[in-house]
Amino acid sequence: MDSQTVTRQQNVQDPPTAGKLKSNALGVVGILFFVLSAQAPLTGIAGALPISVALGNGAGAPAGYAVAGAVIFLFSVGFVAMGRHVVDAGAFYTYIGKGLGRTTGTGSAGVALFAYCTIQAAMYGLYGSLVSGLVAQYTGLDAPWWVWTVVTMAIVQVLGAAGIEMGAKVLAVFVLAEFSILLVFALVTLIKGGGPQGLGFAESFSPKAALGAPGVALMFAVASMFGFEATAIYGEEAREPKKTVPRATYLSVVVVTGFFAFTSWMLVSAYGASHATAAAGKALEGGDGVVFVISPVADLFGGWAGEVLPILLATSLFAGILAFHNSANRYLFSLGREGVLPRKLCTLNRRHSPGAAGTVQTALALLLVVPFALLGKDPVLSLFSWFSGVAVLAMMLLYFLTSVSVIVFFRRERLDTRPWNTLIAPTLGALGIGGAIWVILANFTTLIGGSAGTATWLALSVPAVLVLSAAAARVVRARSAAAA
């Protein structure tokens, strides 16, 4: 038998693991920018803080970010411990599968894809609405929101196919812009000693303030942390992943928590602790909660800031959309490589990026957005609100399953015997995340801004995706085994 025949037979018989993403492409900073982009800091602050202050803890809303950050940090300890032994673009489903079995792991892959695709679709809705207004304001061109959404889908597709380094560079520019203006505002406010009632530290961070009415504030704080887990997704493309990924994970949790807690505290301080709730409520009643954030920044820096912030909000959303495109297509790539989905999904383009998976991801985004456009639904009140809520719930379920899987995996394999990393922190993280899920479900109608009926079927869609994905994976494996 000649060597070419042997090679052809090996290619047929080997599992679809030959496709490998470009290694040594990202360092700690590059991964951090992808995470911060997924967080969309300006979107998180401008979208969530007014609701948290008006309907939640009032001046104590910043404490919600600190509590959420502590829970996520506990989760990340076990997440990082697992990452030292498992490096794969599938991240969540690989981690969960290692501890809770392949069927549960594959079911969680469906949930992860569901989460990333719905949060991206949600961002497309808000982005399209915002850009449509900005274009009309500055050019007089009045086009429907979905036109700009579809145009942006094409741009995201091109950038995603251009390679991970190109995406990191684009995101770095946008993230630095939105971080800078809010951080400078917060630092100047701090140096000035706060607003009319001082810094108001106790009013925002004391136990009494934190526990006043924590449900809504904690729910939106947890939602703002969405995306930090992307550090593990890029492990295959990282330089020295066993060092880079843990550093990027811990750094992202600290940076994101610190940024949200500090910036929200300074915004509350700018109004005065006793006036912040009324100001947030007034902004929401006016139909534009973003004003709650824009007004004090514009008062401090001048009218130009009020003009620039809406543009930065649009670029913040674009950065988040691109980040979630990259996360979702790497899940599709990994599932194709494992043979769970069609193997063409693990095809790499000339830039060593998952080109086929990226195209499918863009098609999924289009499939999720188009019905809202055809039915004439509001892109913010329906598309953004509904899908962002269900995505957060789906991600919390993945966090919980991952924490449990970490505990089970290390009890069985004994590859890492450190109690804090493999038992105590994951257990505390699982309890904290379980509590967050309860809070989210209890306030889910508020989170999605819809009716109780809509909230119910959206919430039920998450376990339904888990069960259906696991069942489909078992059928695929059974057919593959029968064919072999």
Tab-separated table of C-alpha atoms in Angstrom:
chain	number	residue	atom	x	y	z
A	1	MET	CA	0.000	0.000	0.000
A	2	ASP	CA	1.573	3.346	-1.012
A	3	SER	CA	2.024	6.266	1.371
A	4	GLN	CA	-0.689	8.391	-0.278
A	5	THR	CA	-3.289	5.638	0.194
A	6	VAL	CA	-2.332	5.311	3.880
A	7	THR	CA	-2.634	9.069	4.324
A	8	ARG	CA	-6.072	9.116	2.696
A	9	GLN	CA	-7.302	6.295	4.939
A	10	GLN	CA	-6.026	8.060	8.059
A	11	ASN	CA	-7.792	11.264	7.052
A	12	VAL	CA	-11.073	9.336	6.717
A	13	GLN	CA	-10.712	7.402	9.954
A	14	ASP	CA	-9.349	10.124	12.231
A	15	PRO	CA	-11.860	12.163	14.247
A	16	PRO	CA	-12.477	15.715	13.074
A	17	THR	CA	-9.872	17.287	15.314
A	18	ALA	CA	-7.393	18.292	12.643
A	19	GLY	CA	-8.735	21.840	12.393
A	20	LYS	CA	-6.841	23.992	14.847
A	21	LEU	CA	-7.271	27.689	15.434
A	22	LYS	CA	-4.283	29.983	15.084
A	23	SER	CA	-2.057	29.557	18.121
A	24	ASN	CA	-0.009	32.265	19.856
A	25	ALA	CA	-2.280	34.976	18.421
A	26	LEU	CA	-3.468	36.604	21.670
A	27	GLY	CA	-1.873	37.705	24.902
A	28	VAL	CA	-3.485	38.776	28.171
A	29	VAL	CA	-4.317	42.266	26.895
A	30	GLY	CA	-5.828	40.988	23.637
A	31	ILE	CA	-8.102	38.547	25.468
A	32	LEU	CA	-8.998	41.260	27.978
A	33	PHE	CA	-10.230	43.544	25.194
A	34	PHE	CA	-12.482	40.790	23.857
A	35	VAL	CA	-13.950	40.325	27.328
A	36	LEU	CA	-14.419	44.050	27.944
A	37	SER	CA	-16.024	44.411	24.532
A	38	ALA	CA	-18.514	41.656	25.335
A	39	GLN	CA	-19.275	43.497	28.564
A	40	ALA	CA	-20.041	46.667	26.527
A	41	PRO	CA	-19.286	48.872	29.575
A	42	LEU	CA	-21.055	52.001	28.403
A	43	THR	CA	-24.105	49.978	27.377
A	44	GLY	CA	-24.107	48.214	30.752
A	45	ILE	CA	-23.905	51.475	32.693
A	46	ALA	CA	-26.276	53.524	30.551
A	47	GLY	CA	-28.807	50.720	30.115
A	48	ALA	CA	-28.833	49.062	33.517
A	49	LEU	CA	-27.930	51.689	36.104
A	50	PRO	CA	-31.026	53.912	35.723
A	51	ILE	CA	-33.307	50.888	36.241
A	52	SER	CA	-31.208	49.594	39.162
A	53	VAL	CA	-31.323	52.965	40.896
A	54	ALA	CA	-34.995	53.693	40.177
A	55	LEU	CA	-36.450	50.242	40.885
A	56	GLY	CA	-33.779	48.578	43.019
A	57	ASN	CA	-31.490	49.805	45.767
A	58	GLY	CA	-31.506	53.473	44.888
A	59	ALA	CA	-28.166	54.919	45.962
A	60	GLY	CA	-27.116	51.406	47.000
A	61	ALA	CA	-27.119	50.119	43.403
A	62	PRO	CA	-23.289	50.275	43.127
A	63	ALA	CA	-23.083	47.661	45.898
A	64	GLY	CA	-24.889	45.254	43.542
A	65	TYR	CA	-21.883	45.342	41.212
A	66	ALA	CA	-19.533	44.579	44.103
A	67	VAL	CA	-21.651	41.609	45.240
A	68	ALA	CA	-21.999	40.297	41.682
A	69	GLY	CA	-18.259	40.657	41.194
A	70	ALA	CA	-17.564	38.645	44.343
A	71	VAL	CA	-19.834	35.821	43.145
A	72	ILE	CA	-18.243	35.792	39.698
A	73	PHE	CA	-14.776	35.792	41.243
A	74	LEU	CA	-15.633	32.680	43.279
A	75	PHE	CA	-16.921	31.032	40.121
A	76	SER	CA	-13.786	31.979	38.205
A	77	VAL	CA	-11.513	30.171	40.703
A	78	GLY	CA	-12.905	26.782	39.714
A	79	PHE	CA	-13.281	27.897	36.090
A	80	VAL	CA	-9.555	28.682	35.947
A	81	ALA	CA	-8.629	25.443	37.711
A	82	MET	CA	-10.497	23.468	35.052
A	83	GLY	CA	-8.924	25.564	32.318
A	84	ARG	CA	-5.437	24.436	33.338
A	85	HIS	CA	-6.338	20.889	32.312
A	86	VAL	CA	-8.784	21.528	29.449
A	87	VAL	CA	-7.997	23.937	26.596
A	88	ASP	CA	-10.711	24.038	23.951
A	89	ALA	CA	-12.669	26.668	22.004
A	90	GLY	CA	-15.849	25.027	23.327
A	91	ALA	CA	-15.057	26.134	26.899
A	92	PHE	CA	-18.358	25.700	28.781
A	93	TYR	CA	-19.612	22.575	27.094
A	94	THR	CA	-16.159	20.960	27.288
A	95	TYR	CA	-15.821	21.820	30.969
A	96	ILE	CA	-19.329	20.643	31.826
A	97	GLY	CA	-18.891	17.461	29.804
A	98	LYS	CA	-15.717	16.558	31.699
A	99	GLY	CA	-17.556	16.507	35.010
A	100	LEU	CA	-21.225	15.856	34.297
A	101	GLY	CA	-20.995	13.667	31.222
A	102	ARG	CA	-20.928	14.153	27.492
A	103	THR	CA	-24.696	14.374	27.102
A	104	THR	CA	-25.038	17.194	29.636
A	105	GLY	CA	-21.974	18.855	28.154
A	106	THR	CA	-23.389	18.819	24.644
A	107	GLY	CA	-26.735	20.054	25.941
A	108	SER	CA	-24.915	22.954	27.547
A	109	ALA	CA	-23.282	23.724	24.187
A	110	GLY	CA	-26.761	24.377	22.822
A	111	VAL	CA	-27.448	26.684	25.772
A	112	ALA	CA	-24.154	28.531	25.216
A	113	LEU	CA	-24.917	29.076	21.542
A	114	PHE	CA	-28.427	30.162	22.489
A	115	ALA	CA	-27.019	32.656	25.001
A	116	TYR	CA	-24.398	34.157	22.694
A	117	CYS	CA	-26.685	34.373	19.672
A	118	THR	CA	-29.604	35.904	21.592
A	119	ILE	CA	-27.456	38.498	23.387
A	120	GLN	CA	-25.921	39.439	20.041
A	121	ALA	CA	-29.369	39.715	18.451
A	122	ALA	CA	-30.471	41.855	21.401
A	123	MET	CA	-27.527	44.177	20.839
A	124	TYR	CA	-28.373	44.376	17.143
A	125	GLY	CA	-31.820	45.664	18.089
A	126	LEU	CA	-30.552	48.441	20.359
A	127	TYR	CA	-27.702	49.213	17.963
A	128	GLY	CA	-29.988	49.488	14.935
A	129	SER	CA	-32.364	51.798	16.773
A	130	LEU	CA	-29.538	54.011	18.039
A	131	VAL	CA	-27.676	54.230	14.727
A	132	SER	CA	-30.899	54.934	12.841
A	133	GLY	CA	-31.511	57.922	15.104
A	134	LEU	CA	-27.908	59.178	14.868
A	135	VAL	CA	-27.818	58.932	11.074
A	136	ALA	CA	-31.144	60.753	10.803
A	137	GLN	CA	-29.911	63.436	13.195
A	138	TYR	CA	-26.626	64.152	11.433
A	139	THR	CA	-27.439	63.408	7.779
A	140	GLY	CA	-31.216	63.627	7.462
A	141	LEU	CA	-31.315	60.084	6.068
A	142	ASP	CA	-34.252	58.317	7.686
A	143	ALA	CA	-33.894	54.548	7.257
A	144	PRO	CA	-35.457	51.740	9.327
A	145	TRP	CA	-33.391	50.313	12.178
A	146	TRP	CA	-33.052	46.940	10.495
A	147	VAL	CA	-31.223	48.445	7.505
A	148	TRP	CA	-28.272	49.461	9.676
A	149	THR	CA	-28.453	46.156	11.512
A	150	VAL	CA	-28.105	44.154	8.295
A	151	VAL	CA	-25.269	46.377	7.053
A	152	THR	CA	-23.470	45.864	10.357
A	153	MET	CA	-23.939	42.098	10.147
A	154	ALA	CA	-21.981	42.164	6.884
A	155	ILE	CA	-19.206	44.250	8.476
A	156	VAL	CA	-19.005	41.922	11.479
A	157	GLN	CA	-18.833	38.917	9.165
A	158	VAL	CA	-15.872	40.460	7.304
A	159	LEU	CA	-14.020	41.409	10.497
A	160	GLY	CA	-14.627	37.976	12.023
A	161	ALA	CA	-13.202	36.279	8.938
A	162	ALA	CA	-10.201	38.630	8.866
A	163	GLY	CA	-8.615	36.925	11.861
A	164	ILE	CA	-8.519	37.207	15.626
A	165	GLU	CA	-5.748	39.839	15.636
A	166	MET	CA	-7.781	42.209	13.463
A	167	GLY	CA	-10.787	41.810	15.736
A	168	ALA	CA	-8.668	42.530	18.810
A	169	LYS	CA	-7.321	45.753	17.271
A	170	VAL	CA	-10.759	47.037	16.307
A	171	LEU	CA	-12.186	46.248	19.725
A	172	ALA	CA	-9.250	47.878	21.516
A	173	VAL	CA	-10.041	51.241	19.915
A	174	PHE	CA	-13.737	51.134	20.786
A	175	VAL	CA	-13.251	49.828	24.326
A	176	LEU	CA	-10.612	52.420	25.184
A	177	ALA	CA	-12.874	55.201	23.921
A	178	GLU	CA	-15.898	54.253	26.027
A	179	PHE	CA	-13.815	53.363	29.078
A	180	SER	CA	-11.878	56.601	28.950
A	181	ILE	CA	-14.726	59.096	29.068
A	182	LEU	CA	-16.569	57.333	31.903
A	183	LEU	CA	-13.407	56.663	33.888
A	184	VAL	CA	-12.189	60.264	33.557
A	185	PHE	CA	-15.631	61.482	34.643
A	186	ALA	CA	-15.546	59.193	37.683
A	187	LEU	CA	-11.990	60.202	38.644
A	188	VAL	CA	-12.701	63.931	38.324
A	189	THR	CA	-15.884	63.543	40.396
A	190	LEU	CA	-13.922	61.632	43.039
A	191	ILE	CA	-11.181	64.274	43.182
A	192	LYS	CA	-13.782	67.023	43.479
A	193	GLY	CA	-15.211	65.235	46.499
A	194	GLY	CA	-18.382	64.033	44.830
A	195	GLY	CA	-21.612	65.869	44.093
A	196	PRO	CA	-23.840	68.148	46.171
A	197	GLN	CA	-23.969	65.688	49.079
A	198	GLY	CA	-20.367	64.554	48.963
A	199	LEU	CA	-19.088	61.130	47.914
A	200	GLY	CA	-21.804	59.233	49.772
A	201	PHE	CA	-19.753	56.065	50.241
A	202	ALA	CA	-21.904	54.732	53.085
A	203	GLU	CA	-25.097	55.436	51.162
A	204	SER	CA	-23.839	53.278	48.270
A	205	PHE	CA	-21.818	50.524	49.922
A	206	SER	CA	-22.953	50.040	53.516
A	207	PRO	CA	-24.683	46.733	54.382
A	208	LYS	CA	-27.924	48.649	54.890
A	209	ALA	CA	-27.700	50.167	51.398
A	210	ALA	CA	-26.721	46.868	49.784
A	211	LEU	CA	-29.528	44.890	51.412
A	212	GLY	CA	-32.283	47.457	51.067
A	213	ALA	CA	-33.967	45.993	47.975
A	214	PRO	CA	-31.234	44.002	46.267
A	215	GLY	CA	-33.217	41.964	43.753
A	216	VAL	CA	-33.356	44.280	40.741
A	217	ALA	CA	-29.940	45.875	41.317
A	218	LEU	CA	-28.215	42.511	41.746
A	219	MET	CA	-29.995	41.127	38.699
A	220	PHE	CA	-28.756	43.907	36.438
A	221	ALA	CA	-25.296	43.790	37.986
A	222	VAL	CA	-25.005	40.090	37.175
A	223	ALA	CA	-26.257	40.805	33.655
A	224	SER	CA	-23.493	43.369	33.222
A	225	MET	CA	-20.858	40.690	33.905
A	226	PHE	CA	-22.029	38.686	30.893
A	227	GLY	CA	-19.098	37.729	28.633
A	228	PHE	CA	-16.128	37.444	30.986
A	229	GLU	CA	-16.016	33.665	30.446
A	230	ALA	CA	-14.782	34.299	26.889
A	231	THR	CA	-11.240	34.127	28.286
A	232	ALA	CA	-11.377	30.321	28.059
A	233	ILE	CA	-12.894	30.349	24.567
A	234	TYR	CA	-9.702	31.945	23.243
A	235	GLY	CA	-7.387	29.548	25.100
A	236	GLU	CA	-6.519	27.700	21.900
A	237	GLU	CA	-5.406	30.972	20.293
A	238	ALA	CA	-3.597	32.336	23.344
A	239	ARG	CA	0.105	32.511	23.989
A	240	GLU	CA	0.927	30.096	26.841
A	241	PRO	CA	-2.784	29.462	27.572
A	242	LYS	CA	-2.172	27.861	30.972
A	243	LYS	CA	-0.752	31.208	32.117
A	244	THR	CA	-2.510	33.686	29.849
A	245	VAL	CA	-6.095	32.505	30.351
A	246	PRO	CA	-6.029	32.509	34.193
A	247	ARG	CA	-4.421	35.951	34.248
A	248	ALA	CA	-6.910	37.338	31.731
A	249	THR	CA	-9.838	35.796	33.639
A	250	TYR	CA	-8.924	37.208	37.031
A	251	LEU	CA	-7.914	40.556	35.533
A	252	SER	CA	-11.204	40.852	33.629
A	253	VAL	CA	-13.268	40.129	36.756
A	254	VAL	CA	-11.357	42.704	38.796
A	255	VAL	CA	-11.379	45.365	36.065
A	256	VAL	CA	-15.062	44.921	35.196
A	257	THR	CA	-16.221	44.826	38.820
A	258	GLY	CA	-14.089	47.810	39.769
A	259	PHE	CA	-15.189	49.822	36.751
A	260	PHE	CA	-18.917	49.232	37.187
A	261	ALA	CA	-18.901	49.731	40.969
A	262	PHE	CA	-16.732	52.867	40.849
A	263	THR	CA	-18.437	54.522	37.872
A	264	SER	CA	-21.950	53.848	39.147
A	265	TRP	CA	-20.966	55.180	42.585
A	266	MET	CA	-19.689	58.428	41.062
A	267	LEU	CA	-22.810	58.826	38.941
A	268	VAL	CA	-25.004	58.421	42.025
A	269	SER	CA	-22.750	60.839	43.893
A	270	ALA	CA	-23.037	63.396	41.081
A	271	TYR	CA	-26.779	63.592	41.714
A	272	GLY	CA	-26.558	63.193	45.476
A	273	ALA	CA	-27.559	59.968	47.235
A	274	SER	CA	-30.972	61.293	48.258
A	275	HIS	CA	-31.783	62.624	44.765
A	276	ALA	CA	-30.469	59.813	42.550
A	277	THR	CA	-33.583	57.630	42.714
A	278	ALA	CA	-35.889	60.467	41.651
A	279	ALA	CA	-33.520	61.463	38.835
A	280	ALA	CA	-33.344	57.900	37.515
A	281	GLY	CA	-37.115	57.560	37.713
A	282	LYS	CA	-37.611	60.807	35.815
A	283	ALA	CA	-35.232	59.669	33.060
A	284	LEU	CA	-37.115	56.377	32.690
A	285	GLU	CA	-40.481	58.110	32.651
A	286	GLY	CA	-39.179	60.327	29.852
A	287	GLY	CA	-38.511	57.209	27.793
A	288	ASP	CA	-34.736	57.618	27.692
A	289	GLY	CA	-32.957	56.229	30.733
A	290	VAL	CA	-29.576	56.960	29.128
A	291	VAL	CA	-30.121	60.621	30.041
A	292	PHE	CA	-29.450	59.635	33.668
A	293	VAL	CA	-25.847	58.870	32.665
A	294	ILE	CA	-25.325	61.452	29.929
A	295	SER	CA	-26.526	64.497	31.917
A	296	PRO	CA	-23.919	64.528	34.721
A	297	VAL	CA	-21.114	63.735	32.256
A	298	ALA	CA	-22.229	66.584	29.978
A	299	ASP	CA	-22.579	68.913	32.980
A	300	LEU	CA	-18.986	68.177	33.956
A	301	PHE	CA	-17.310	68.236	30.544
A	302	GLY	CA	-19.625	70.454	28.528
A	303	GLY	CA	-22.133	69.952	25.729
A	304	TRP	CA	-19.676	68.068	23.504
A	305	ALA	CA	-19.826	65.084	25.871
A	306	GLY	CA	-23.576	64.856	25.392
A	307	GLU	CA	-22.978	64.680	21.634
A	308	VAL	CA	-20.162	62.131	21.850
A	309	LEU	CA	-21.692	59.690	24.349
A	310	PRO	CA	-24.513	58.447	22.068
A	311	ILE	CA	-21.891	57.762	19.378
A	312	LEU	CA	-19.723	55.919	21.884
A	313	LEU	CA	-22.792	53.949	22.960
A	314	ALA	CA	-23.183	52.824	19.338
A	315	THR	CA	-19.521	51.807	19.082
A	316	SER	CA	-19.837	50.050	22.448
A	317	LEU	CA	-22.670	47.965	21.043
A	318	PHE	CA	-20.718	47.268	17.855
A	319	ALA	CA	-17.761	46.041	19.912
A	320	GLY	CA	-20.036	43.739	21.904
A	321	ILE	CA	-21.647	42.396	18.742
A	322	LEU	CA	-18.242	41.565	17.235
A	323	ALA	CA	-17.060	39.937	20.465
A	324	PHE	CA	-20.114	37.671	20.665
A	325	HIS	CA	-19.803	36.824	16.972
A	326	ASN	CA	-16.308	35.524	17.686
A	327	SER	CA	-17.442	33.610	20.767
A	328	ALA	CA	-20.376	31.923	19.032
A	329	ASN	CA	-18.465	30.931	15.912
A	330	ARG	CA	-15.801	29.268	18.050
A	331	TYR	CA	-18.488	27.182	19.716
A	332	LEU	CA	-19.786	26.166	16.287
A	333	PHE	CA	-16.229	25.400	15.184
A	334	SER	CA	-15.577	23.231	18.241
A	335	LEU	CA	-18.864	21.335	17.851
A	336	GLY	CA	-18.071	20.692	14.200
A	337	ARG	CA	-14.621	19.457	15.106
A	338	GLU	CA	-16.110	17.060	17.630
A	339	GLY	CA	-18.583	15.739	15.068
A	340	VAL	CA	-21.648	16.900	16.995
A	341	LEU	CA	-22.512	19.366	14.216
A	342	PRO	CA	-21.603	19.102	10.510
A	343	ARG	CA	-17.852	18.817	10.125
A	344	LYS	CA	-17.719	21.639	7.584
A	345	LEU	CA	-18.063	23.999	10.536
A	346	CYS	CA	-14.462	23.301	11.548
A	347	THR	CA	-13.201	24.548	8.184
A	348	LEU	CA	-10.623	27.315	8.555
A	349	ASN	CA	-10.073	30.121	6.059
A	350	ARG	CA	-6.760	31.520	4.855
A	351	ARG	CA	-6.463	33.675	7.986
A	352	HIS	CA	-6.810	30.531	10.109
A	353	SER	CA	-10.188	31.696	11.395
A	354	PRO	CA	-13.393	29.605	11.563
A	355	GLY	CA	-14.820	30.994	8.327
A	356	ALA	CA	-17.635	28.483	7.829
A	357	ALA	CA	-18.715	28.755	11.474
A	358	GLY	CA	-18.650	32.552	11.181
A	359	THR	CA	-20.963	32.464	8.173
A	360	VAL	CA	-23.407	30.201	10.005
A	361	GLN	CA	-23.297	32.476	13.054
A	362	THR	CA	-24.163	35.496	10.926
A	363	ALA	CA	-27.034	33.533	9.368
A	364	LEU	CA	-28.329	32.695	12.862
A	365	ALA	CA	-28.187	36.362	13.831
A	366	LEU	CA	-30.173	37.258	10.727
A	367	LEU	CA	-32.696	34.517	11.508
A	368	LEU	CA	-33.241	35.892	15.022
A	369	VAL	CA	-33.547	39.539	13.994
A	370	VAL	CA	-35.631	39.325	10.811
A	371	PRO	CA	-38.934	38.209	12.470
A	372	PHE	CA	-38.904	41.299	14.697
A	373	ALA	CA	-38.413	43.509	11.630
A	374	LEU	CA	-41.134	41.768	9.623
A	375	LEU	CA	-43.635	41.953	12.497
A	376	GLY	CA	-42.846	45.607	13.142
A	377	LYS	CA	-41.763	44.964	16.735
A	378	ASP	CA	-39.914	47.666	18.637
A	379	PRO	CA	-36.172	46.842	18.442
A	380	VAL	CA	-35.534	48.053	21.991
A	381	LEU	CA	-38.679	47.173	23.948
A	382	SER	CA	-39.018	43.726	22.374
A	383	LEU	CA	-35.864	42.490	20.599
A	384	PHE	CA	-33.335	43.966	23.016
A	385	SER	CA	-35.306	43.494	26.226
A	386	TRP	CA	-36.534	39.951	25.566
A	387	PHE	CA	-33.340	38.454	24.202
A	388	SER	CA	-30.968	40.121	26.674
A	389	GLY	CA	-33.047	38.756	29.551
A	390	VAL	CA	-33.172	35.194	28.250
A	391	ALA	CA	-29.447	35.297	27.404
A	392	VAL	CA	-28.538	36.292	30.958
A	393	LEU	CA	-30.658	33.465	32.376
A	394	ALA	CA	-29.032	30.971	29.989
A	395	MET	CA	-25.550	32.120	30.945
A	396	MET	CA	-26.304	31.837	34.656
A	397	LEU	CA	-27.384	28.232	34.105
A	398	LEU	CA	-24.043	27.563	32.390
A	399	TYR	CA	-22.142	29.141	35.279
A	400	PHE	CA	-24.009	26.935	37.742
A	401	LEU	CA	-23.457	23.727	35.767
A	402	THR	CA	-19.782	24.559	35.311
A	403	SER	CA	-19.259	25.080	39.048
A	404	VAL	CA	-20.888	21.731	39.818
A	405	SER	CA	-18.855	20.063	37.083
A	406	VAL	CA	-15.594	21.443	38.488
A	407	ILE	CA	-16.369	19.921	41.881
A	408	VAL	CA	-17.289	16.528	40.402
A	409	PHE	CA	-14.351	16.449	37.992
A	410	PHE	CA	-11.659	17.130	40.574
A	411	ARG	CA	-13.195	14.788	43.137
A	412	ARG	CA	-12.977	12.033	40.527
A	413	GLU	CA	-9.728	12.799	38.686
A	414	ARG	CA	-7.657	14.266	41.553
A	415	LEU	CA	-5.552	16.261	39.069
A	416	ASP	CA	-5.664	19.233	41.431
A	417	THR	CA	-6.092	18.646	45.154
A	418	ARG	CA	-6.188	22.270	46.333
A	419	PRO	CA	-9.407	22.518	48.440
A	420	TRP	CA	-9.986	26.227	47.832
A	421	ASN	CA	-9.634	26.018	44.044
A	422	THR	CA	-11.504	22.786	43.412
A	423	LEU	CA	-14.086	22.546	46.208
A	424	ILE	CA	-14.618	25.544	48.489
A	425	ALA	CA	-14.652	28.394	45.935
A	426	PRO	CA	-16.655	26.427	43.326
A	427	THR	CA	-19.205	25.444	46.003
A	428	LEU	CA	-19.577	29.031	47.202
A	429	GLY	CA	-19.745	30.162	43.584
A	430	ALA	CA	-22.473	27.618	42.801
A	431	LEU	CA	-24.493	28.781	45.815
A	432	GLY	CA	-24.069	32.415	44.823
A	433	ILE	CA	-25.025	31.738	41.223
A	434	GLY	CA	-27.991	29.663	42.356
A	435	GLY	CA	-29.111	32.654	44.398
A	436	ALA	CA	-28.615	34.932	41.391
A	437	ILE	CA	-30.772	32.621	39.247
A	438	TRP	CA	-33.519	32.773	41.879
A	439	VAL	CA	-33.304	36.584	41.931
A	440	ILE	CA	-33.409	36.740	38.125
A	441	LEU	CA	-36.455	34.472	37.939
A	442	ALA	CA	-38.211	36.428	40.682
A	443	ASN	CA	-37.644	39.675	38.774
A	444	PHE	CA	-37.674	38.314	35.236
A	445	THR	CA	-40.689	40.346	34.126
A	446	THR	CA	-38.783	43.497	35.090
A	447	LEU	CA	-35.632	42.297	33.348
A	448	ILE	CA	-37.361	41.740	29.996
A	449	GLY	CA	-39.751	44.652	30.341
A	450	GLY	CA	-42.625	42.445	29.163
A	451	SER	CA	-45.706	40.662	30.413
A	452	ALA	CA	-45.771	37.719	32.807
A	453	GLY	CA	-46.766	35.415	29.954
A	454	THR	CA	-43.833	36.524	27.807
A	455	ALA	CA	-41.490	36.153	30.771
A	456	THR	CA	-42.711	32.610	31.378
A	457	TRP	CA	-42.157	31.257	27.888
A	458	LEU	CA	-38.804	33.029	27.569
A	459	ALA	CA	-37.629	31.551	30.881
A	460	LEU	CA	-38.806	28.065	29.874
A	461	SER	CA	-36.913	28.296	26.594
A	462	VAL	CA	-33.592	27.920	28.437
A	463	PRO	CA	-34.152	24.452	29.987
A	464	ALA	CA	-35.930	23.463	26.768
A	465	VAL	CA	-32.795	24.232	24.748
A	466	LEU	CA	-30.695	22.244	27.236
A	467	VAL	CA	-32.919	19.160	27.000
A	468	LEU	CA	-33.406	19.310	23.228
A	469	SER	CA	-29.682	19.826	22.560
A	470	ALA	CA	-28.748	16.897	24.786
A	471	ALA	CA	-31.365	14.664	23.138
A	472	ALA	CA	-30.235	15.646	19.633
A	473	ALA	CA	-26.616	14.930	20.513
A	474	ARG	CA	-27.519	11.441	21.735
A	475	VAL	CA	-29.331	10.726	18.476
A	476	VAL	CA	-26.351	11.914	16.429
A	477	ARG	CA	-23.926	9.783	18.419
A	478	ALA	CA	-26.194	6.732	18.163
A	479	ARG	CA	-26.391	7.091	14.374
A	480	SER	CA	-22.635	7.570	14.127
A	481	ALA	CA	-22.045	4.434	16.190
A	482	ALA	CA	-24.507	2.455	14.047
A	483	ALA	CA	-22.833	3.662	10.845
A	484	ALA	CA	-19.415	2.634	12.163
